Short mmCIF file of C-alpha atoms and ligand atoms in Angstrom, two decimals:
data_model
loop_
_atom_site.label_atom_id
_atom_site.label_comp_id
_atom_site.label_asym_id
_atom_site.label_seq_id
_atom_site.Cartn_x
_atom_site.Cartn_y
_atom_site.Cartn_z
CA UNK A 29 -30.55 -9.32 13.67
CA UNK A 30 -28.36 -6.25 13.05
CA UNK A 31 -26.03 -5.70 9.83
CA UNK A 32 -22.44 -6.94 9.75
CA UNK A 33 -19.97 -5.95 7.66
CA UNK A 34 -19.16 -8.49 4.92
CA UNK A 35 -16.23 -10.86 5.80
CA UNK A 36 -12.71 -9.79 5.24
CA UNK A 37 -14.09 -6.35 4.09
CA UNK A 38 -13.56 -3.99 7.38
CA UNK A 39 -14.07 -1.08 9.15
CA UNK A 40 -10.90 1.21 10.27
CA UNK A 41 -11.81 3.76 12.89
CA UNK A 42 -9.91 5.56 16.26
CA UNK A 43 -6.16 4.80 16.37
CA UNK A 44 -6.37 2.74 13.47
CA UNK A 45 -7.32 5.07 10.97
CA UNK A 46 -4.58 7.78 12.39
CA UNK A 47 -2.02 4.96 11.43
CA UNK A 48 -4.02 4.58 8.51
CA UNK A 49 -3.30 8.15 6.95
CA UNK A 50 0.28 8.43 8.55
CA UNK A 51 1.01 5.15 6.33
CA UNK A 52 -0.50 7.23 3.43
CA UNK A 53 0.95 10.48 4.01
CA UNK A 54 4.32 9.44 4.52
CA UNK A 55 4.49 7.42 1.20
CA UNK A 56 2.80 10.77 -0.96
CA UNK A 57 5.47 12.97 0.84
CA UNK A 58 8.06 10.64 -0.02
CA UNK A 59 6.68 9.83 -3.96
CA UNK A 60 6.37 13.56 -3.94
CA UNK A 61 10.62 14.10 -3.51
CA UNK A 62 10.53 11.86 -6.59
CA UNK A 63 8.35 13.86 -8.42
CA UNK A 64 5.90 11.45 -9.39
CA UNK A 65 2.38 11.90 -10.27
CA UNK A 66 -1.07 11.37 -9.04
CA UNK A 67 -3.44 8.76 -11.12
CA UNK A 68 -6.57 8.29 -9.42
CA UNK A 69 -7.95 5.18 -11.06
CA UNK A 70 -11.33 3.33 -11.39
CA UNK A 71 -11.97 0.53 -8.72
CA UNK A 72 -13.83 -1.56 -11.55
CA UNK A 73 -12.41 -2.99 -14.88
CA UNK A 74 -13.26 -5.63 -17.41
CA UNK A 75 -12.31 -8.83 -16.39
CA UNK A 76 -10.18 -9.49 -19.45
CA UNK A 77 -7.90 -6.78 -18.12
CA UNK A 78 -6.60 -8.96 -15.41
CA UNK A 79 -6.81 -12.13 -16.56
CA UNK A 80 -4.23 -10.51 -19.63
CA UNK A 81 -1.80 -9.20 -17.25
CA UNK A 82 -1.90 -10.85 -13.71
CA UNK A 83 -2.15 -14.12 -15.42
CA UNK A 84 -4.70 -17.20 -15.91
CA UNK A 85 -2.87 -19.71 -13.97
CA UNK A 86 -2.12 -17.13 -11.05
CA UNK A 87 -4.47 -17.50 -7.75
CA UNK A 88 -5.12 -14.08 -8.25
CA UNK A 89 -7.13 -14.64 -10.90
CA UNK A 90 -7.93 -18.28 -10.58
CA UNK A 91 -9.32 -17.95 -7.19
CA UNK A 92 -9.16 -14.45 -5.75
CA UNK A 93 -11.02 -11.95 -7.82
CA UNK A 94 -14.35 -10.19 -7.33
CA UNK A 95 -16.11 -10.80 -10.82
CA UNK A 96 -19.52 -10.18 -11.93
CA UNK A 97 -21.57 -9.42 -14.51
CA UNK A 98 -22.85 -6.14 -15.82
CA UNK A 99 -26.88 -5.48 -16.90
CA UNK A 100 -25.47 -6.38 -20.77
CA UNK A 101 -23.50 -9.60 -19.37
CA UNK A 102 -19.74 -8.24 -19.80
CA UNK A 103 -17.73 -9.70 -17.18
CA UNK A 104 -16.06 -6.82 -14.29
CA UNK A 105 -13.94 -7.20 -11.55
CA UNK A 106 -13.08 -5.43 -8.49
CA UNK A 107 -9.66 -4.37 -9.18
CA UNK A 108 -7.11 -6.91 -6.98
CA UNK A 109 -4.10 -4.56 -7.48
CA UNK A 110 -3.18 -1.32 -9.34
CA UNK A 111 -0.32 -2.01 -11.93
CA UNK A 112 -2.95 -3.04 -14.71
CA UNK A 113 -4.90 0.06 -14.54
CA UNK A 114 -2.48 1.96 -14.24
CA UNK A 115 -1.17 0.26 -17.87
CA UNK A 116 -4.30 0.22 -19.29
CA UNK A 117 -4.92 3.86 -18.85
CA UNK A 118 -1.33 5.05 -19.98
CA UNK A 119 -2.02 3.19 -22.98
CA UNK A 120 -5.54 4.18 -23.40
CA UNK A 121 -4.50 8.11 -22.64
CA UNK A 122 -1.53 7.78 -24.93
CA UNK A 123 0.64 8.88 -22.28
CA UNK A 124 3.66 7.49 -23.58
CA UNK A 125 4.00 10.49 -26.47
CA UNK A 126 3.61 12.52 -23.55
CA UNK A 127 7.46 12.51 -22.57
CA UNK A 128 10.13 10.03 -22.63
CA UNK A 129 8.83 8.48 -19.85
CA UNK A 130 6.50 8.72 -16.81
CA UNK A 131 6.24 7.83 -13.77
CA UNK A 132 2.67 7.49 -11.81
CA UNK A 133 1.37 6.63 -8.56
CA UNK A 134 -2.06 5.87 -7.20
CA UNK A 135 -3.49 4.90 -4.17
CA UNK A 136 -6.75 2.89 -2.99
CA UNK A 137 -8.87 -0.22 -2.11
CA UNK A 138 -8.20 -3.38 -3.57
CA UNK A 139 -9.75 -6.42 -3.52
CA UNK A 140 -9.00 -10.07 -3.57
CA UNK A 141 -11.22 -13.31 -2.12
CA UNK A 142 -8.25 -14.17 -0.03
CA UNK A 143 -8.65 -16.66 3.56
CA UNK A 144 -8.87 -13.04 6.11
CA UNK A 145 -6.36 -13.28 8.97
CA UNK A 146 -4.28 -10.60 10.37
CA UNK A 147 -2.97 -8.28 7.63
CA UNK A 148 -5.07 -10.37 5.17
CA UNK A 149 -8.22 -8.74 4.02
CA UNK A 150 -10.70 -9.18 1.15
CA UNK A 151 -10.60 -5.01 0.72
CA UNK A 152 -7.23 -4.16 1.63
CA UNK A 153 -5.36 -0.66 0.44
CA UNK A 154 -2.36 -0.57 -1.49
CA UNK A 155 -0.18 2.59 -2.65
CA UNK A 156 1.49 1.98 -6.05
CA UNK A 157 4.19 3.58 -7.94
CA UNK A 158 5.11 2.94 -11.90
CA UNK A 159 7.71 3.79 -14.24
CA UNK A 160 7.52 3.40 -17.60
CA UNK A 161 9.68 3.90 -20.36
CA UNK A 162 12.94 3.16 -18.67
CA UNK A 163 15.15 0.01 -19.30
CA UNK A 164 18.28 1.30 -17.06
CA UNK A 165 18.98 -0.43 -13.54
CA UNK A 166 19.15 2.39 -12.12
CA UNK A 167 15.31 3.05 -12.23
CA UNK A 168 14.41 -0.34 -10.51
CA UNK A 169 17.55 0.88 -7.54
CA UNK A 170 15.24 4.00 -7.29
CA UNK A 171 11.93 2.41 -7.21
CA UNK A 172 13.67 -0.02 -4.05
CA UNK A 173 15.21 2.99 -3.03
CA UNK A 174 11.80 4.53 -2.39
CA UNK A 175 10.06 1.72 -0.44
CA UNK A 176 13.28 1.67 1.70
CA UNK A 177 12.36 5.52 2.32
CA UNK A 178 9.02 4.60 3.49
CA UNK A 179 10.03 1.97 5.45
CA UNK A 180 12.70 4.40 7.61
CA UNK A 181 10.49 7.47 7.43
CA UNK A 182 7.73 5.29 9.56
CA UNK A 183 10.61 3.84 11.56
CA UNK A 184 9.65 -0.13 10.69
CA UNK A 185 12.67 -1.83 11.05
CA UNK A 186 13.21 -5.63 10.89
CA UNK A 187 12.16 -5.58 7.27
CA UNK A 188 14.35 -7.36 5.17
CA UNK A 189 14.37 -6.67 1.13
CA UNK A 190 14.33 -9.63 -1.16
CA UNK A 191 15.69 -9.44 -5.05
CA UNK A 192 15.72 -11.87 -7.87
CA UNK A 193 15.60 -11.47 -11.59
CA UNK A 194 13.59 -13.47 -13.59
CA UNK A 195 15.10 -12.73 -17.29
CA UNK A 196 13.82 -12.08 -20.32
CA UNK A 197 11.38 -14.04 -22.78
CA UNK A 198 14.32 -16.28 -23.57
CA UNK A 199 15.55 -17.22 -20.74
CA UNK A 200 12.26 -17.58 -19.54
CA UNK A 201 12.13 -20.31 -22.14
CA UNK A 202 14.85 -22.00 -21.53
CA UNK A 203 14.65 -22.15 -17.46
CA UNK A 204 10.71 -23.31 -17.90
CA UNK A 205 11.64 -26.27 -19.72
CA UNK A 206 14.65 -27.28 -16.79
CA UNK A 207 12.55 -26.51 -14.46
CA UNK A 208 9.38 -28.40 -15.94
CA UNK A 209 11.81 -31.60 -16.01
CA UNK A 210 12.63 -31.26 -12.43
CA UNK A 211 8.69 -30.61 -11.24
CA UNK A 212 7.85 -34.07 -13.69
CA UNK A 213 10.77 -35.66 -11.39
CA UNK A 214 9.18 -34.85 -8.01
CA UNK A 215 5.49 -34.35 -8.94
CA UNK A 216 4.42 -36.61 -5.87
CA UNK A 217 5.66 -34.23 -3.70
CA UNK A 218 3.38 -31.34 -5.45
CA UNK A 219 -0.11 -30.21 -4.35
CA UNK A 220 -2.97 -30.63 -6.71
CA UNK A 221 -3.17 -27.01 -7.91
CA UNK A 222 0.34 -27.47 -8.70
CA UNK A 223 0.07 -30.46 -10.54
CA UNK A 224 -2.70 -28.63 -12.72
CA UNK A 225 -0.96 -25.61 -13.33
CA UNK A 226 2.62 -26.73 -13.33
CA UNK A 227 2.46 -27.98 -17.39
CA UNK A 228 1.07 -24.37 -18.02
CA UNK A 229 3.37 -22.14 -15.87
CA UNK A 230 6.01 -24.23 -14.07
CA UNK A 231 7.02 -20.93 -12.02
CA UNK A 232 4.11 -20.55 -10.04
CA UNK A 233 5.21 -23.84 -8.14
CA UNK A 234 7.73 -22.18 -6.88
CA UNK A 235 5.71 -19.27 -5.43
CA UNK A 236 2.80 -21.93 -4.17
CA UNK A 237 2.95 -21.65 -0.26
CA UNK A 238 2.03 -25.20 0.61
CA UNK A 239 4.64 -27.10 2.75
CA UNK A 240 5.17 -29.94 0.80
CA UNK A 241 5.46 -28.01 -2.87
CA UNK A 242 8.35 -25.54 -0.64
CA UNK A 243 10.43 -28.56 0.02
CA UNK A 244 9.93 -30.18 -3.17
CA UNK A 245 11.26 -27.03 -4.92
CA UNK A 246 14.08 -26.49 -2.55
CA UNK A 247 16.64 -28.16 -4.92
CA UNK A 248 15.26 -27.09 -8.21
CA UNK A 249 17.03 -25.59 -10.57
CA UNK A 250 17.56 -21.58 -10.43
CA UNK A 251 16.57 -18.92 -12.71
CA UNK A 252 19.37 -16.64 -11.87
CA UNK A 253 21.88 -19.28 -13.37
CA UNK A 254 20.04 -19.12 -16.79
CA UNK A 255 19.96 -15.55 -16.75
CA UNK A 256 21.66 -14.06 -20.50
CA UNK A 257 24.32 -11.76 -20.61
CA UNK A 258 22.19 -8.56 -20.77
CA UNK A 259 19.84 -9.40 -17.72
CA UNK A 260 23.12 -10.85 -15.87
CA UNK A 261 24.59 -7.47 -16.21
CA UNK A 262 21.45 -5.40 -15.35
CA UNK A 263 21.15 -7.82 -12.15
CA UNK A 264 24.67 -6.96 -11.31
CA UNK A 265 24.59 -3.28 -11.97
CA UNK A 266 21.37 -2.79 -9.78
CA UNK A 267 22.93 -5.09 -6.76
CA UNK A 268 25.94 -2.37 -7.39
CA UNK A 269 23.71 0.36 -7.24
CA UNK A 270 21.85 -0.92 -4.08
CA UNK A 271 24.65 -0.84 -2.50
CA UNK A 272 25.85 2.68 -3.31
CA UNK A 273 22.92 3.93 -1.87
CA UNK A 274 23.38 1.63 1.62
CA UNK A 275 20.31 -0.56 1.11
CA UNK A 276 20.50 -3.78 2.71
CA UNK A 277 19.42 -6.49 0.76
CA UNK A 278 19.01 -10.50 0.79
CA UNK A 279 19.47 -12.37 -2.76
CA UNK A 280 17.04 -15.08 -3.45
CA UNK A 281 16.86 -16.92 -6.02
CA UNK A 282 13.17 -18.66 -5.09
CA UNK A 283 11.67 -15.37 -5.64
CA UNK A 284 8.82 -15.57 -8.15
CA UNK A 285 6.00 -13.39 -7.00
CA UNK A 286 2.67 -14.02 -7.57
CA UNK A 287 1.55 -12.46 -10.91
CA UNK A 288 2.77 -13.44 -14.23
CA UNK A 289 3.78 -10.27 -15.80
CA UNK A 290 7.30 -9.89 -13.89
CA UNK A 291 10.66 -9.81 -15.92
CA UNK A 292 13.73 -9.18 -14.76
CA UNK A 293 14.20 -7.53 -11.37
CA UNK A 294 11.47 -8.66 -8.61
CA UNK A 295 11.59 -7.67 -5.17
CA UNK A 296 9.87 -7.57 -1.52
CA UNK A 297 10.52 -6.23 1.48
CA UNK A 298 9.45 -8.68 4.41
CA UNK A 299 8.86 -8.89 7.74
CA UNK A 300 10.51 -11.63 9.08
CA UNK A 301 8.48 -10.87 12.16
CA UNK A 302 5.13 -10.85 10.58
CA UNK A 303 5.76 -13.63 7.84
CA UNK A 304 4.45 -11.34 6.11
CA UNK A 305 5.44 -9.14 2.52
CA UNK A 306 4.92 -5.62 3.16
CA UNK A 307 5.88 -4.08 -0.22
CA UNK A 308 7.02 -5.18 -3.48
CA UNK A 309 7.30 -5.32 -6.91
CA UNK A 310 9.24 -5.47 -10.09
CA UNK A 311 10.11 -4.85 -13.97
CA UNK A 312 7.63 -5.85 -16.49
CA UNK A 313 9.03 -5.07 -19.93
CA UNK A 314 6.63 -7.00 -21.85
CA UNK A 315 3.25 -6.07 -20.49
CA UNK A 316 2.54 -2.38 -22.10
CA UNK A 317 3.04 -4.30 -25.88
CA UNK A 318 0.90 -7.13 -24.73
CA UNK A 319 -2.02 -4.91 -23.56
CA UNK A 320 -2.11 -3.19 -26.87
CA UNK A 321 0.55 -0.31 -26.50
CA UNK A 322 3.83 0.23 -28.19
CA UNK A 323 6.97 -1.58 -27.01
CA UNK A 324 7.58 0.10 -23.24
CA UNK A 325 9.79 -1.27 -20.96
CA UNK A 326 8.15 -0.86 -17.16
CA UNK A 327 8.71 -1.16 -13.34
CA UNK A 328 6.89 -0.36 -10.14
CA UNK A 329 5.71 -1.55 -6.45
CA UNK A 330 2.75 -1.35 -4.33
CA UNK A 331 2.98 -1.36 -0.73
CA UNK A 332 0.04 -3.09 1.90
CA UNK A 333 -1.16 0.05 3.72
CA UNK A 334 -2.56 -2.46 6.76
CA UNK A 335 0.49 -4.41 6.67
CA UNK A 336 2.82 -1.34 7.22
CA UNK A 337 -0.37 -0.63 10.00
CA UNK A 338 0.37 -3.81 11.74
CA UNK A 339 3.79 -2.05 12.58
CA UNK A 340 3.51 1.35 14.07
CA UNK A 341 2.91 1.90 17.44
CA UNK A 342 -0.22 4.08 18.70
CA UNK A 343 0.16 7.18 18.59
CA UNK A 344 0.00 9.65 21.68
CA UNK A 345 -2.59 12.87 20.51
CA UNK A 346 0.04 15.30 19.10
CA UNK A 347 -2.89 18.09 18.86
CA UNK A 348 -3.30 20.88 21.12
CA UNK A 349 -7.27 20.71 21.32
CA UNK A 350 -8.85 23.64 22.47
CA UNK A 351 -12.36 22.56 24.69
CA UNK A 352 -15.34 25.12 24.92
CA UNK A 353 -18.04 24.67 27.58
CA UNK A 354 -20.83 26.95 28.01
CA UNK A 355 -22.34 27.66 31.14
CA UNK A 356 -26.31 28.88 30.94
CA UNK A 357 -27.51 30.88 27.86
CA UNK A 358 -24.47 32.00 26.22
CA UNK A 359 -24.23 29.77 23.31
CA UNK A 360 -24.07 32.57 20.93
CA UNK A 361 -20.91 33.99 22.42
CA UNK A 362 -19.76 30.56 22.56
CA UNK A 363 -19.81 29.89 18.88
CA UNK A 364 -18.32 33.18 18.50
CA UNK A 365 -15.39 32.26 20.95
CA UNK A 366 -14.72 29.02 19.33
CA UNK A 367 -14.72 30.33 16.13
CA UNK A 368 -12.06 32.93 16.81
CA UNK A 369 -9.53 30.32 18.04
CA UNK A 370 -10.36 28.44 15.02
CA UNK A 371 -9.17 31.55 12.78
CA UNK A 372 -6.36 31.66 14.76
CA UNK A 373 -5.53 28.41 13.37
CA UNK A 374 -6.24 26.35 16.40
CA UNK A 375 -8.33 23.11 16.89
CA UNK A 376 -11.48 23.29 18.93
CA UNK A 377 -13.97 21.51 20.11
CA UNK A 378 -17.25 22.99 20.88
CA UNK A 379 -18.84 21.03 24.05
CA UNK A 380 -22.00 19.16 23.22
CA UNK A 381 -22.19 17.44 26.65
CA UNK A 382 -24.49 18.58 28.96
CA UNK A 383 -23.69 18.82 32.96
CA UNK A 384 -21.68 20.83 35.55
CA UNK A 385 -18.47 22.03 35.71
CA UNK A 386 -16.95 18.58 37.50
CA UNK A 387 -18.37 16.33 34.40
CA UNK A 388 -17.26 18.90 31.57
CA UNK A 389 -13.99 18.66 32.38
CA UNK A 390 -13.95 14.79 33.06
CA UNK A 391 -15.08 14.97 29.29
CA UNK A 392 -12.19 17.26 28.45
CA UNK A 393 -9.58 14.50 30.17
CA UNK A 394 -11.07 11.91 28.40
CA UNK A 395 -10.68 13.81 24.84
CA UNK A 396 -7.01 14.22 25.59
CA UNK A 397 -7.76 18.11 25.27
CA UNK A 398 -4.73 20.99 26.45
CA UNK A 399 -7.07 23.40 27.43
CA UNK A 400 -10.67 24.11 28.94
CA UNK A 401 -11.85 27.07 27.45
CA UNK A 402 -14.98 28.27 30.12
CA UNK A 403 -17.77 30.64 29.02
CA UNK A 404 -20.25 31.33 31.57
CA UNK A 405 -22.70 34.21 31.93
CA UNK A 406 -20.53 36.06 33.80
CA UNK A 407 -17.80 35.54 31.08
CA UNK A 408 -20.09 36.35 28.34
CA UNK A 409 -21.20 39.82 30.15
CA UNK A 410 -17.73 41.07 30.05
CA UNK A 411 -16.55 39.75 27.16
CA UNK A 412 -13.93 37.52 28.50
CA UNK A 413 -13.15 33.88 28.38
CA UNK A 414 -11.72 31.67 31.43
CA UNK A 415 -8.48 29.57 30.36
CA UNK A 416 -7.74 26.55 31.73
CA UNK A 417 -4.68 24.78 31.39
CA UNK A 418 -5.80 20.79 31.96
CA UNK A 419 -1.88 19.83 32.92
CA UNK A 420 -0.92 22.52 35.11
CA UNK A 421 -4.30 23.32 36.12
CA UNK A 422 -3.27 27.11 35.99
CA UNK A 423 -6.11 28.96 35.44
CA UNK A 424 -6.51 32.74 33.48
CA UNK A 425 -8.91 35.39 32.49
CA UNK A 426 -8.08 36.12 29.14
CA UNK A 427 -10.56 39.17 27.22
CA UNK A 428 -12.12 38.16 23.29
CA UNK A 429 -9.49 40.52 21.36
CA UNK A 430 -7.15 38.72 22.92
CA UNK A 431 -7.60 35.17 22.29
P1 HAM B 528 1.31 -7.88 -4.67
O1 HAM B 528 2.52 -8.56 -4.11
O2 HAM B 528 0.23 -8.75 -5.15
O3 HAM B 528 1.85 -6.96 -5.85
O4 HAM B 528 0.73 -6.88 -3.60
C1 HAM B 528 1.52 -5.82 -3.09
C2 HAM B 528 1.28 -5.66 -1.60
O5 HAM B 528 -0.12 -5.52 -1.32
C3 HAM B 528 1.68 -6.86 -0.76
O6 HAM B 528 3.06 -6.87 -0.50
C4 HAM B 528 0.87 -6.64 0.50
O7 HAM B 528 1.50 -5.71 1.34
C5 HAM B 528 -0.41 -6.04 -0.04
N1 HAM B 528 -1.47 -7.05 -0.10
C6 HAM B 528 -1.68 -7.96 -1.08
N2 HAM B 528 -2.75 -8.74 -0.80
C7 HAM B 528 -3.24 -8.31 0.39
C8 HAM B 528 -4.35 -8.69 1.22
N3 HAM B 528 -5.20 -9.66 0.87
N4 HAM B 528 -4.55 -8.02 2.38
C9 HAM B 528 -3.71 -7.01 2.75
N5 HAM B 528 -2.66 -6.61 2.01
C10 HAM B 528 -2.42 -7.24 0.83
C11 HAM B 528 1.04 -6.18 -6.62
O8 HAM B 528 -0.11 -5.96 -6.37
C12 HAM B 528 1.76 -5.53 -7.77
N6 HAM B 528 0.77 -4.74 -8.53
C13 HAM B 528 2.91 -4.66 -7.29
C14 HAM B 528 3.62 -3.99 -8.42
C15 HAM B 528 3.46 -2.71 -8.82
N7 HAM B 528 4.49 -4.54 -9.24
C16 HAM B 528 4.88 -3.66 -10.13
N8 HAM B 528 4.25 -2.55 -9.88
#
């Protein structure tokens, strides 16, 4: 029996991986106009790491993550997303008496044991962006502000961003005990991981995606009307700000996300199309002190580089490929020919096929290629090259210097 590739972990070739690096390009270009900077982080980390950050009760870490055990038994993971690494090493580097703040963004595989369907994968590749050292509104408008420039510069459209704040410690206090009363009044209703996490961290009912558990929440009480004054008027001042800029966006109040370190603003942008969350993110004020650093307010987002995939059309071959076919024993001139075009700046493709004139240029057709670039003995002898043009089918003699 031959090799497979492991479920939910796959391959991404052709087409696919030309969406692939147009996804990635466009977000560095656009993270580049913002001036942030490059981490390139490990894909491995203790355990602890996540389990501090993400959260014990969340699925994430629950059910999702890679983890195994070094030769001296300390327990790794496979990294399932990049905003606690990316913590971990601006505290470790001491990057925050670097400047007043900084802002960092990474990109790469993560992993999570999640059910594989379309634009779900076990590896799947996520570009992040993080902030920290900034309280202000208007930082989380800019970090929204720059998924909304990704989103336009690829052209997706029915996407649809989603905010909510989620408060600070206190009124994170406060709304967990309402909200623990009202999941004790319809616990029925509520799956059995939500039963067994709901004493521990009432919110992640909310965010639980069973059908029964979304209608039992549907009336609960809100977060957003608990909110203090401060995180009130940071909510308000970033919807103002969202709006200065022309973002649409869609308030609601059931969003939670799925890891536990979130304060304040949260959002995603979805695709109502797709059912599926392309990008998001949030503020998480709390998490640099609780890793071990000094008191640094944070925000980011990480966007789904297959999910923004799933919504780009193919593209045509925008290349102008130059095609070289030797005729008889003039290989050496060949190489020669190709690699002048190539210092000319232009992309070629040395033929490797075998065969007459009638299959060569099949070939060429088939490789999408602009031109046939013929070098026969006769060719080679005077030191010329025969041109052709594959759409016109014009045909011309052009001499070496030349080319
Ligand atoms: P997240 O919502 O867990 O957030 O993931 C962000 C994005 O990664 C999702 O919106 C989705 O596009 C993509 N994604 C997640 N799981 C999968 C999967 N199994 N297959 C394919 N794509 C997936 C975070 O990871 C946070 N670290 C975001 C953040 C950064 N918050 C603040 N800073």
């Amino acid at each position: 029996m031959t090799v497979q590739s492991v479920r939910g972990f796959h391959d991404i070739l052709g087409k696919e991986a030309k969406k692939f690096r147009k996804v990635s390009n466009t977000a560095r270009r656009i993270l580049k106009l913002y001036n942030f900077e490059e981490i390139i982080l490990p894909v491995v980390e203790y355990a602890e790491l996540f389990q501090r950050s993400v959260g014990e009760t969340t699925d994430i870490v629950q059910k999702e993550m890679f983890v195994f055990e070094d030769r001296k038994g300390r327990k790794l993971a496979l990294r399932p997303e990049g905003t606690a690494g990316t913590v971990r090493a601006f505290i470790q580097h001491k990057l925050y008496a670097l400047r007043p703040y900084v802002k960092l963004f990474y990109e790469g595989p993560m992993f999570r044991y999640e059910r594989p369907q379309a634009g779900r994968y076990r590896q799947f590749h996520q570009i992040g962006a993080e902030v920290f050292g900034v309280a202000e509104p208007h930082a989380d408008a800019e970090i929204i502000k720059i998924t909304y420039d990704i989103l336009n510069a690829l052209d997706i459209k029915d996407v649809v961003i989603e905010i909510n704040s989620l408060g600070c410690k206190k009124d994170r206090e406060a709304y967990r005990e309402a909200l623990l009363n009202y999941l004790r009044g319809v616990r029925e209703e509520l799956c059995s991981d939500c039963i067994n996490r709901m004493e521990r961290n009432p919110l992640r009912v909310l965010d639980c995606k069973v059908e029964t558990c979304r209608e039992a929440v549907k009336e609960s009480p809100k977060m957003i009307d608990f909110l203090c004054d401060e995180c009130r008027k940071h909510y308000e001042s970033l919807k103002e700000y969202l709006k200065a800029l022309n973002i649409p966006f869609r308030e609601n109040y059931n969003l939670v996300r799925g890891l536990d370190y979130y304060t304040r603003t949260v959002f995603e942008a979805v695709s109502d199309s797709l059912g599926l969350t392309l990008i998001a993110g949030g503020r998480y004020d709390y998490l640099v002190e609780e890793l071990g650093g000094p008191p640094t307010p944070a925000l980011g987002f990480a966007l789904g580089v297959e999910r923004l995939m799933l919504l780009l059309p193919d593209e045509k071959e925008e290349e102008e490929i130059y095609f070289v076919i030797p005729f008889g024993n003039v290989h050496a001139y060949a190489l020669k020919v190709a690699d002048r075009l190539r210092s000319k700046g232009k992309v070629v493709e040395l033929s490797y096929r075998k065969g007459g004139l009638k299959k060569q240029l099949e070939f060429a057709n088939k490789l999408g290629v602009k031109y046939a670039v013929i070098v026969g003995e006769d060719e080679a002898s005077k030191g010329e090259v025969t041109i052709k043009d594959m759409e016109t089918g014009e045909q011309k003699s052009v001499k070496f210097e030349e080319l």
